[in-house]
Short mmCIF file of C-alpha atoms in Angstrom, two decimals:
data_model
loop_
_atom_site.label_atom_id
_atom_site.label_comp_id
_atom_site.label_asym_id
_atom_site.label_seq_id
_atom_site.Cartn_x
_atom_site.Cartn_y
_atom_site.Cartn_z
CA MET A 1468 21.70 -34.79 3.47
CA THR A 1469 19.09 -33.38 1.10
CA GLN A 1470 15.52 -33.67 2.33
CA THR A 1471 12.45 -33.68 0.12
CA HIS A 1472 11.47 -30.17 1.21
CA ASP A 1473 14.93 -28.89 0.21
CA LEU A 1474 13.82 -29.20 -3.41
CA SER A 1475 12.54 -26.07 -5.08
CA ALA A 1476 9.02 -26.29 -6.48
CA THR A 1477 10.45 -26.00 -9.99
CA ARG A 1478 12.78 -28.93 -9.36
CA MET A 1479 9.97 -30.85 -7.66
CA ALA A 1480 7.67 -30.46 -10.67
CA ALA A 1481 10.45 -31.63 -13.00
CA ALA A 1482 11.17 -34.64 -10.77
CA VAL A 1483 7.50 -35.64 -10.84
CA ARG A 1484 7.43 -35.52 -14.65
CA THR A 1485 10.61 -37.62 -14.91
CA ARG A 1486 9.21 -40.06 -12.32
CA GLU A 1487 12.13 -39.46 -9.93
CA VAL A 1488 9.66 -38.64 -7.16
CA SER A 1489 5.98 -39.43 -6.84
CA PRO A 1490 3.19 -37.00 -5.93
CA VAL A 1491 2.17 -39.41 -3.15
CA GLU A 1492 5.65 -39.26 -1.63
CA LEU A 1493 5.67 -35.47 -1.81
CA THR A 1494 2.24 -35.13 -0.25
CA ASP A 1495 2.94 -37.63 2.54
CA HIS A 1496 6.20 -35.83 3.32
CA TYR A 1497 4.54 -32.45 3.74
CA LEU A 1498 1.53 -33.82 5.64
CA THR A 1499 3.90 -35.53 8.08
CA ARG A 1500 5.83 -32.31 8.63
CA ILE A 1501 2.60 -30.34 9.07
CA GLU A 1502 1.35 -32.82 11.66
CA ARG A 1503 4.60 -32.58 13.63
CA LEU A 1504 5.51 -28.90 13.25
CA ASN A 1505 2.48 -26.78 12.40
CA GLU A 1506 1.73 -26.06 16.05
CA GLN A 1507 5.11 -24.33 16.38
CA VAL A 1508 4.49 -21.78 13.60
CA GLY A 1509 0.70 -21.60 13.13
CA ALA A 1510 0.86 -21.97 9.36
CA TYR A 1511 -2.38 -23.92 8.70
CA VAL A 1512 -5.87 -23.35 10.02
CA THR A 1513 -7.28 -26.32 8.07
CA VAL A 1514 -5.36 -29.35 6.77
CA THR A 1515 -7.05 -31.32 3.96
CA ALA A 1516 -5.05 -34.51 4.45
CA GLU A 1517 -7.55 -36.99 3.00
CA ARG A 1518 -8.29 -34.83 -0.02
CA ALA A 1519 -4.57 -34.19 -0.58
CA ARG A 1520 -3.79 -37.89 -0.60
CA ASP A 1521 -6.65 -38.59 -3.02
CA GLU A 1522 -5.41 -35.86 -5.35
CA ALA A 1523 -1.83 -37.14 -5.07
CA ARG A 1524 -2.88 -40.68 -6.00
CA LEU A 1525 -4.71 -39.37 -9.07
CA ALA A 1526 -1.70 -37.28 -10.00
CA GLU A 1527 0.60 -40.29 -9.66
CA LYS A 1528 -1.66 -42.40 -11.86
CA ALA A 1529 -1.63 -39.66 -14.51
CA VAL A 1530 2.17 -39.68 -14.51
CA LEU A 1531 2.30 -43.45 -14.91
CA ASP A 1532 -0.36 -43.45 -17.62
CA ALA A 1533 1.04 -40.52 -19.60
CA ALA A 1534 2.52 -41.25 -23.00
CA ASP A 1535 4.86 -38.33 -22.40
CA PRO A 1536 4.93 -36.99 -18.83
CA ALA A 1537 6.59 -33.82 -20.13
CA ASP A 1538 3.16 -32.82 -21.42
CA LEU A 1539 1.65 -32.80 -17.92
CA PRO A 1540 0.68 -29.39 -16.46
CA PRO A 1541 3.42 -27.25 -14.85
CA LEU A 1542 2.69 -28.00 -11.17
CA HIS A 1543 1.50 -31.56 -11.62
CA GLY A 1544 1.71 -33.35 -8.26
CA VAL A 1545 3.23 -30.36 -6.42
CA PRO A 1546 1.53 -29.52 -3.07
CA VAL A 1547 0.28 -25.91 -2.82
CA PRO A 1548 -1.83 -24.49 0.05
CA ILE A 1549 -4.51 -21.80 -0.32
CA LYS A 1550 -4.90 -18.77 1.94
CA ASP A 1551 -8.04 -18.85 4.06
CA LEU A 1552 -9.38 -15.69 2.42
CA ASN A 1553 -9.83 -17.67 -0.81
CA MET A 1554 -12.68 -20.09 -1.31
CA VAL A 1555 -12.24 -23.77 -2.17
CA ASN A 1556 -15.39 -25.72 -2.93
CA GLY A 1557 -16.16 -28.22 -0.17
CA VAL A 1558 -13.40 -27.02 2.18
CA ARG A 1559 -13.86 -25.10 5.44
CA MET A 1560 -13.32 -21.35 5.07
CA THR A 1561 -13.14 -18.95 8.00
CA PHE A 1562 -11.90 -15.63 6.56
CA GLY A 1563 -9.82 -15.68 9.76
CA SER A 1564 -12.98 -14.89 11.74
CA GLY A 1565 -15.06 -16.60 14.39
CA VAL A 1566 -18.09 -15.30 12.51
CA TYR A 1567 -17.38 -17.82 9.73
CA SER A 1568 -16.09 -20.75 11.75
CA ASP A 1569 -18.78 -23.06 10.30
CA LEU A 1570 -18.65 -21.95 6.63
CA THR A 1571 -17.88 -24.52 3.93
CA GLY A 1572 -16.71 -23.21 0.56
CA PHE A 1573 -19.41 -23.38 -2.10
CA ALA A 1574 -17.24 -22.49 -5.12
CA ASP A 1575 -13.62 -22.39 -6.24
CA ASP A 1576 -12.06 -18.96 -6.56
CA ASN A 1577 -10.66 -18.45 -10.05
CA VAL A 1578 -7.12 -18.65 -8.72
CA VAL A 1579 -7.96 -22.00 -7.11
CA SER A 1580 -9.35 -23.30 -10.39
CA LEU A 1581 -6.15 -22.29 -12.18
CA LEU A 1582 -3.99 -24.00 -9.56
CA ARG A 1583 -6.13 -27.12 -9.93
CA GLN A 1584 -5.74 -27.01 -13.73
CA ALA A 1585 -1.97 -26.71 -13.22
CA GLY A 1586 -2.03 -30.06 -11.42
CA SER A 1587 -1.30 -28.90 -7.87
CA VAL A 1588 -2.31 -30.85 -4.77
CA LEU A 1589 -4.19 -28.96 -2.03
CA LEU A 1590 -2.51 -29.36 1.37
CA GLY A 1591 -4.98 -27.12 3.19
CA LYS A 1592 -5.84 -23.54 4.07
CA THR A 1593 -3.22 -21.22 5.55
CA THR A 1594 -3.98 -18.92 8.47
CA THR A 1595 -4.94 -15.31 7.97
CA PRO A 1596 -6.15 -12.55 10.30
CA GLU A 1597 -9.80 -11.53 10.36
CA PHE A 1598 -10.91 -10.55 6.83
CA GLY A 1599 -7.22 -10.02 5.96
CA LEU A 1600 -7.27 -6.55 7.51
CA PRO A 1601 -4.13 -6.46 9.75
CA CYS A 1602 -0.44 -6.79 8.85
CA TYR A 1603 -0.05 -9.59 11.41
CA THR A 1604 -1.79 -12.97 11.73
CA GLU A 1605 -3.35 -13.31 15.18
CA GLY A 1606 -6.98 -13.81 16.15
CA ALA A 1607 -9.62 -16.12 17.55
CA VAL A 1608 -9.70 -18.82 14.85
CA ALA A 1609 -6.18 -20.25 14.99
CA PRO A 1610 -2.90 -19.83 16.88
CA PRO A 1611 -0.70 -16.92 15.74
CA ALA A 1612 1.39 -17.37 12.62
CA ARG A 1613 5.05 -17.08 13.68
CA THR A 1614 8.21 -16.52 11.69
CA PRO A 1615 10.35 -19.66 12.07
CA TRP A 1616 13.44 -17.45 12.41
CA ASP A 1617 12.22 -16.44 15.88
CA PRO A 1618 8.90 -18.02 16.93
CA SER A 1619 8.36 -15.27 19.51
CA ARG A 1620 7.79 -12.93 16.55
CA SER A 1621 4.96 -12.62 14.05
CA ALA A 1622 5.04 -14.08 10.55
CA GLY A 1623 3.36 -10.87 9.38
CA GLY A 1624 0.08 -10.68 7.54
CA SER A 1625 -2.25 -11.04 6.12
CA SER A 1626 -0.58 -13.96 4.28
CA GLY A 1627 1.23 -14.88 7.48
CA GLY A 1628 0.26 -18.55 7.47
CA ALA A 1629 1.33 -18.93 3.84
CA ALA A 1630 4.75 -17.46 4.53
CA ALA A 1631 5.20 -19.46 7.74
CA ALA A 1632 4.40 -22.64 5.80
CA VAL A 1633 6.97 -22.01 3.06
CA ALA A 1634 9.69 -20.75 5.41
CA SER A 1635 9.25 -23.77 7.73
CA GLY A 1636 9.29 -26.42 4.99
CA LEU A 1637 5.56 -27.13 5.39
CA ALA A 1638 4.85 -26.23 1.74
CA PRO A 1639 7.14 -25.74 -1.27
CA ILE A 1640 5.30 -22.60 -2.45
CA ALA A 1641 2.10 -20.82 -1.44
CA GLN A 1642 -0.65 -18.62 -2.81
CA GLY A 1643 -1.16 -15.37 -0.95
CA SER A 1644 -2.90 -12.05 -1.45
CA ASP A 1645 -1.88 -8.44 -0.97
CA GLY A 1646 -4.14 -5.42 -0.37
CA GLY A 1647 -1.71 -3.18 1.50
CA GLY A 1648 1.46 -5.29 1.64
CA SER A 1649 0.06 -8.66 2.68
CA ILE A 1650 2.43 -10.72 0.49
CA ARG A 1651 5.49 -8.52 0.85
CA ILE A 1652 5.23 -8.07 4.64
CA PRO A 1653 5.25 -11.79 5.55
CA SER A 1654 7.83 -12.49 2.82
CA SER A 1655 10.14 -9.95 4.44
CA VAL A 1656 9.77 -11.22 8.01
CA CYS A 1657 10.02 -14.89 6.95
CA GLY A 1658 13.02 -14.55 4.60
CA LEU A 1659 11.12 -15.32 1.39
CA PHE A 1660 10.57 -13.88 -2.08
CA GLY A 1661 7.06 -12.59 -2.74
CA ILE A 1662 5.39 -10.86 -5.69
CA LYS A 1663 2.48 -8.44 -5.63
CA PRO A 1664 1.56 -8.43 -9.34
CA THR A 1665 0.18 -5.60 -11.43
CA ARG A 1666 -3.47 -4.78 -10.73
CA GLY A 1667 -5.65 -7.04 -12.88
CA ARG A 1668 -2.96 -9.65 -13.53
CA ILE A 1669 -4.78 -12.27 -11.43
CA SER A 1670 -8.55 -12.56 -11.13
CA GLN A 1671 -10.16 -11.94 -7.74
CA GLY A 1672 -13.43 -13.64 -8.77
CA PRO A 1673 -15.90 -15.11 -8.74
CA VAL A 1674 -16.79 -14.34 -5.09
CA ILE A 1675 -14.40 -11.59 -3.98
CA PRO A 1676 -15.04 -8.14 -5.51
CA ASP A 1677 -12.21 -6.00 -6.87
CA LEU A 1678 -14.01 -2.65 -6.56
CA PHE A 1679 -11.09 -0.59 -5.24
CA GLY A 1680 -8.36 -2.49 -7.07
CA LEU A 1681 -6.13 -2.51 -3.98
CA SER A 1682 -5.88 -6.27 -3.50
CA THR A 1683 -4.46 -8.99 -5.70
CA ASN A 1684 -3.44 -12.62 -5.38
CA GLY A 1685 0.22 -13.49 -5.78
CA PRO A 1686 2.99 -16.02 -5.05
CA ILE A 1687 5.19 -16.58 -2.01
CA ALA A 1688 8.26 -18.76 -2.57
CA ARG A 1689 11.81 -19.52 -1.54
CA THR A 1690 13.26 -18.75 -4.98
CA VAL A 1691 12.57 -16.23 -7.72
CA ARG A 1692 12.03 -19.00 -10.27
CA ASP A 1693 9.44 -20.72 -8.10
CA ALA A 1694 7.53 -17.47 -7.61
CA ALA A 1695 7.64 -16.73 -11.35
CA LEU A 1696 6.32 -20.22 -12.15
CA LEU A 1697 3.46 -19.80 -9.67
CA LEU A 1698 2.66 -16.36 -11.09
CA ASP A 1699 2.39 -17.88 -14.57
CA VAL A 1700 -0.08 -20.44 -13.28
CA MET A 1701 -2.26 -17.97 -11.38
CA SER A 1702 -2.39 -15.20 -14.00
CA GLY A 1703 -5.45 -14.61 -16.14
CA HIS A 1704 -8.26 -12.16 -16.76
CA MET A 1705 -11.78 -13.53 -16.26
CA PRO A 1706 -15.17 -12.24 -17.41
CA GLY A 1707 -16.48 -9.66 -14.95
CA ASP A 1708 -13.07 -8.57 -13.66
CA LEU A 1709 -12.94 -4.78 -13.46
CA TYR A 1710 -9.21 -4.52 -14.18
CA ALA A 1711 -6.87 -6.04 -16.76
CA ALA A 1712 -3.07 -5.90 -16.62
CA PRO A 1713 -0.95 -5.14 -19.69
CA PRO A 1714 0.02 -8.28 -21.61
CA VAL A 1715 3.41 -9.92 -21.09
CA GLU A 1716 5.74 -11.29 -23.76
CA GLY A 1717 6.50 -14.91 -22.98
CA THR A 1718 6.22 -16.45 -19.53
CA PHE A 1719 7.21 -14.95 -16.22
CA ALA A 1720 9.40 -18.02 -15.63
CA SER A 1721 11.38 -17.12 -18.75
CA TYR A 1722 12.25 -13.73 -17.24
CA ALA A 1723 13.98 -15.49 -14.35
CA GLU A 1724 16.45 -16.84 -16.91
CA ARG A 1725 17.11 -13.48 -18.63
CA PRO A 1726 19.74 -10.94 -17.57
CA PRO A 1727 17.97 -7.66 -16.86
CA GLY A 1728 20.56 -5.50 -18.63
CA GLY A 1729 21.61 -2.16 -17.21
CA LEU A 1730 18.64 -0.58 -15.45
CA ARG A 1731 17.89 2.88 -14.13
CA ILE A 1732 16.74 2.42 -10.54
CA ALA A 1733 15.40 5.05 -8.16
CA ARG A 1734 15.50 4.67 -4.42
CA SER A 1735 13.74 6.21 -1.44
CA MET A 1736 13.79 5.57 2.29
CA GLU A 1737 11.38 8.42 3.11
CA PRO A 1738 8.23 6.94 4.70
CA ALA A 1739 4.84 8.20 3.53
CA VAL A 1740 3.41 7.68 7.03
CA PRO A 1741 3.96 10.51 9.52
CA GLY A 1742 5.94 9.42 12.56
CA ALA A 1743 7.38 6.29 10.95
CA GLU A 1744 11.08 5.79 11.67
CA VAL A 1745 13.24 3.34 9.76
CA HIS A 1746 15.10 0.93 12.05
CA PRO A 1747 18.90 0.68 11.60
CA ASP A 1748 18.60 -2.96 10.44
CA CYS A 1749 16.22 -1.86 7.66
CA VAL A 1750 18.54 1.02 6.76
CA ALA A 1751 21.43 -1.45 6.54
CA ALA A 1752 19.44 -3.72 4.20
CA TYR A 1753 18.49 -0.76 2.01
CA ASP A 1754 22.05 0.58 1.82
CA ALA A 1755 23.47 -2.87 1.08
CA ALA A 1756 20.93 -3.41 -1.70
CA SER A 1757 21.74 0.00 -3.18
CA GLY A 1758 25.42 -0.89 -3.24
CA LEU A 1759 24.81 -4.31 -4.74
CA LEU A 1760 22.66 -2.86 -7.52
CA GLU A 1761 25.45 -0.45 -8.41
CA GLU A 1762 28.01 -3.28 -8.32
CA LEU A 1763 25.84 -5.15 -10.83
CA GLY A 1764 26.02 -2.20 -13.22
CA HIS A 1765 22.72 -0.46 -12.57
CA GLU A 1766 22.33 3.28 -12.17
CA VAL A 1767 20.88 4.10 -8.74
CA VAL A 1768 19.54 7.60 -8.04
CA ASP A 1769 17.37 9.13 -5.35
CA LEU A 1770 13.64 9.32 -6.06
CA PRO A 1771 11.93 12.67 -5.54
CA ARG A 1772 8.89 12.61 -3.26
CA VAL A 1773 5.90 11.47 -5.35
CA LEU A 1774 3.34 10.00 -2.93
CA GLY A 1775 3.35 11.76 0.42
CA PRO A 1776 1.63 11.72 3.82
CA GLU A 1777 -1.35 13.69 2.50
CA LEU A 1778 -2.58 10.43 0.91
CA VAL A 1779 -2.63 8.44 4.17
CA PRO A 1780 -6.11 9.62 5.32
CA HIS A 1781 -7.57 8.73 1.91
CA PHE A 1782 -6.11 5.21 2.08
CA GLU A 1783 -7.36 4.83 5.66
CA MET A 1784 -10.85 5.73 4.46
CA LEU A 1785 -10.75 3.06 1.76
CA TRP A 1786 -9.43 0.50 4.27
CA GLY A 1787 -12.30 1.18 6.65
CA VAL A 1788 -14.85 0.82 3.88
CA MET A 1789 -13.19 -2.41 2.72
CA ALA A 1790 -13.65 -3.78 6.24
CA THR A 1791 -17.42 -3.53 5.76
CA ILE A 1792 -17.58 -5.56 2.54
CA THR A 1793 -17.65 -8.97 4.26
CA PRO A 1794 -21.21 -9.39 5.57
CA VAL A 1795 -21.69 -9.91 9.31
CA ALA A 1796 -25.11 -10.50 10.87
CA ASP A 1797 -26.04 -8.24 13.78
CA GLU A 1798 -26.17 -11.19 16.16
CA SER A 1799 -22.57 -12.12 15.21
CA GLU A 1800 -20.97 -8.71 15.66
CA HIS A 1801 -19.73 -9.68 19.13
CA LEU A 1802 -17.55 -12.38 17.56
CA LEU A 1803 -15.47 -9.82 15.65
CA GLN A 1804 -12.02 -8.77 16.80
CA PRO A 1805 -11.81 -5.28 18.38
CA LEU A 1806 -9.73 -3.95 15.48
CA THR A 1807 -12.26 -5.22 12.94
CA ARG A 1808 -15.17 -3.62 14.79
CA TRP A 1809 -13.25 -0.35 14.97
CA LEU A 1810 -12.41 -0.38 11.25
CA ARG A 1811 -15.97 -1.32 10.29
CA ALA A 1812 -17.34 1.52 12.40
CA ARG A 1813 -15.08 3.94 10.55
CA GLY A 1814 -16.17 2.47 7.23
CA GLU A 1815 -19.86 2.61 8.07
CA ALA A 1816 -19.50 6.27 9.05
CA THR A 1817 -18.03 7.13 5.64
CA THR A 1818 -20.48 8.77 3.24
CA ALA A 1819 -20.55 8.08 -0.48
CA PRO A 1820 -19.32 11.61 -1.32
CA GLN A 1821 -16.40 11.19 1.09
CA LEU A 1822 -15.47 7.88 -0.52
CA PHE A 1823 -15.58 9.36 -4.03
CA GLN A 1824 -13.52 12.34 -2.88
CA ALA A 1825 -10.88 10.00 -1.45
CA HIS A 1826 -10.75 8.05 -4.72
CA ALA A 1827 -10.47 11.29 -6.67
CA ALA A 1828 -7.64 12.54 -4.48
CA LEU A 1829 -5.70 9.30 -4.93
CA GLN A 1830 -6.19 9.35 -8.69
CA GLY A 1831 -5.08 12.96 -8.89
CA ALA A 1832 -1.91 12.16 -6.97
CA LEU A 1833 -1.17 9.19 -9.23
CA ARG A 1834 -1.60 11.28 -12.38
CA ALA A 1835 1.20 13.50 -11.12
CA ALA A 1836 3.33 10.61 -9.79
CA PHE A 1837 3.35 8.22 -12.74
CA PRO A 1838 5.33 10.44 -15.14
CA VAL A 1839 8.07 10.63 -12.51
CA MET A 1840 8.03 6.94 -11.52
CA ASP A 1841 7.88 5.76 -15.13
CA GLU A 1842 11.30 7.29 -15.77
CA PHE A 1843 12.76 4.36 -13.84
CA ASP A 1844 12.87 0.62 -14.48
CA ALA A 1845 12.51 -0.10 -10.76
CA ILE A 1846 12.20 1.71 -7.44
CA LEU A 1847 13.98 0.50 -4.29
CA HIS A 1848 12.63 0.85 -0.72
CA PRO A 1849 12.96 -1.05 2.53
CA THR A 1850 10.05 -3.50 2.57
CA LEU A 1851 9.30 -2.59 6.20
CA ALA A 1852 10.41 0.13 8.60
CA GLN A 1853 11.11 -2.34 11.43
CA PRO A 1854 12.37 -5.92 11.93
CA PRO A 1855 9.85 -8.71 12.59
CA ALA A 1856 7.52 -7.65 15.43
CA PRO A 1857 6.90 -9.68 18.60
CA ILE A 1858 3.64 -11.58 18.89
CA GLY A 1859 1.12 -9.23 20.50
CA TYR A 1860 2.98 -6.04 19.54
CA PHE A 1861 -0.05 -4.94 17.50
CA HIS A 1862 -2.81 -7.27 18.63
CA ASP A 1863 -2.61 -6.50 22.36
CA GLN A 1864 -3.19 -2.77 21.87
CA GLU A 1865 -6.40 -0.78 21.70
CA PRO A 1866 -7.60 -0.53 18.07
CA ALA A 1867 -6.44 3.04 17.40
CA GLU A 1868 -2.94 2.35 18.72
CA ASN A 1869 -2.90 -1.07 17.00
CA PHE A 1870 -3.66 0.56 13.64
CA ALA A 1871 -1.15 3.37 14.17
CA ARG A 1872 1.58 0.84 14.95
CA GLN A 1873 0.75 -1.10 11.80
CA GLU A 1874 1.02 2.05 9.69
CA ARG A 1875 4.42 2.91 11.15
CA PHE A 1876 5.57 -0.69 10.60
CA THR A 1877 4.50 -0.77 6.92
CA PRO A 1878 4.91 2.76 5.48
CA PHE A 1879 6.35 1.65 2.12
CA THR A 1880 4.00 -1.09 0.90
CA ALA A 1881 0.50 0.40 0.48
CA PRO A 1882 1.42 3.10 -2.10
CA TYR A 1883 1.87 0.34 -4.69
CA ASN A 1884 -1.56 -1.09 -3.90
CA ILE A 1885 -2.94 2.38 -4.53
CA SER A 1886 -1.05 2.70 -7.82
CA GLY A 1887 -1.54 -0.92 -8.92
CA GLN A 1888 2.15 -1.29 -9.78
CA PRO A 1889 3.93 -4.61 -9.28
CA ALA A 1890 6.28 -4.89 -6.32
CA VAL A 1891 8.44 -7.64 -4.84
CA SER A 1892 10.12 -8.28 -1.50
CA VAL A 1893 13.60 -9.76 -1.84
CA PRO A 1894 15.29 -11.54 1.12
CA LEU A 1895 18.78 -10.04 0.76
CA HIS A 1896 19.59 -9.22 4.38
CA TRP A 1897 19.62 -10.79 7.83
CA SER A 1898 20.25 -8.80 11.00
CA ASP A 1899 23.07 -9.57 13.40
CA GLY A 1900 20.40 -11.24 15.53
CA GLY A 1901 19.48 -13.61 12.69
CA LEU A 1902 16.21 -11.93 11.64
CA PRO A 1903 15.34 -11.63 7.93
CA ILE A 1904 15.02 -8.07 6.59
CA GLY A 1905 13.57 -7.72 3.10
CA ILE A 1906 14.05 -4.98 0.53
CA MET A 1907 11.28 -3.96 -1.87
CA LEU A 1908 11.48 -3.28 -5.59
CA ALA A 1909 8.52 -1.75 -7.44
CA GLY A 1910 8.15 -1.55 -11.22
CA ARG A 1911 6.14 0.03 -13.97
CA LEU A 1912 2.58 -1.18 -14.56
CA GLY A 1913 2.94 -4.51 -16.33
CA GLY A 1914 6.62 -4.65 -15.39
CA GLU A 1915 6.70 -7.89 -13.40
CA GLY A 1916 9.13 -9.38 -15.95
CA THR A 1917 11.74 -6.72 -15.26
CA LEU A 1918 11.38 -7.17 -11.50
CA ILE A 1919 11.73 -10.95 -11.86
CA SER A 1920 14.88 -10.64 -14.03
CA LEU A 1921 16.41 -8.15 -11.60
CA SER A 1922 15.49 -10.25 -8.56
CA ALA A 1923 16.99 -13.37 -10.16
CA GLN A 1924 20.20 -11.42 -10.74
CA LEU A 1925 20.25 -10.36 -7.08
CA GLU A 1926 19.57 -13.95 -6.01
CA GLU A 1927 22.51 -15.18 -8.07
CA ALA A 1928 24.79 -12.48 -6.68
CA ARG A 1929 23.75 -12.97 -3.05
CA PRO A 1930 22.12 -16.42 -2.78
CA TRP A 1931 19.76 -16.84 0.15
CA ILE A 1932 18.53 -20.40 -0.43
CA GLY A 1933 21.15 -21.78 1.98
CA ARG A 1934 19.73 -19.79 4.88
CA LYS A 1935 17.30 -21.96 6.81
CA PRO A 1936 15.70 -21.61 10.24
CA ALA A 1937 16.21 -24.32 12.85
CA ILE A 1938 12.78 -25.86 12.20
CA TRP A 1939 13.88 -26.66 8.63
CA THR A 1940 15.89 -29.70 9.72
CA ALA A 1941 13.41 -30.84 12.38
#
């Protein structure tokens, strides 16, 4: 029997506009599931139940009062949570840190304002690790975020709570963010589709700076069409943003309905991180995706090495400096996680000339890489080098070993944060043990439309929507 959370967000929005389902019913359904099941997966750090019900009642009234409900905004009455790295005015915000356990948001991030304008209902704030720095979601503020496919394993990070919510039926779609893989990593380990857009596609403001251009907001969803719809809603350049993405013809949702045509696709399974080994399950996913792309009529060729291990120290330097951007008073330093303290110490020891030299080295490498990468419509990699990791696999180690394990786990994602190119994780494969294994496709700058069309074609050829973890029917 179909349950409310079986509906895609696109179908949900259409059902609200045709008055088949009410925003109040949708919101009550998800709040009930969150109350019963959130403890099992650690998806939410803060649930805004009263606010959500107020917003749902207003949304329902707007539907009933509308002369033509078809004119209502695209996500009218659809519940959407916000990651706890993004500020919502009047709502608790922790940044995943005990340092900020008492902070209340004093403004709406631009992406939150756009989601509000689109008519969405705020369910709450999804869990994230401290300052979004690790690729897993464990810390002092909330229970670990767990993949519902095996709750002994991590939901990834730093958008781990967002992915756990969508994969468990505790939200239809979710906003996330990605500075080194933080949308694609949890999408892979939770069996979801996630998009890291082109640099500058979505505003980081007004509070969060975009100095390095590594991080961007983006959608996490069960279907390509849902993710494309959410990307349409969140996209926009705002005054003061340092970066602007190339314009797109039409909507991203329209690309999900277009055949991609025959594409030239490069592939690489060579990790940029020294010592990283690709697990056989991830090799199997990569090989199967390569074969499927060829079956669908695309040309698939091997990609020459373009971004190699010599760039890793430069990225590490930027990551350490990024860890220092969130202010922490001296008397609160003891509340930080060991990994955060370690990264901040590295960042604080970095001189301005060293930082500029790292930036210059990365730019120089990209100037040589782009002419090669731009020969292809898309580039295929494994999303991750390993299957979903057990809870504690990273977090229980000393910081240096923790960080080294993270790098070996995620050797394919960060290069596209450095380059600013769009990239998606597609849930095409499950291991024999029932664990989701994503594959990653990267595109040209501004090429989200091509990635969406190609991903929709893959989804049609190998549908994944019928795969659901046990918690789905709880």
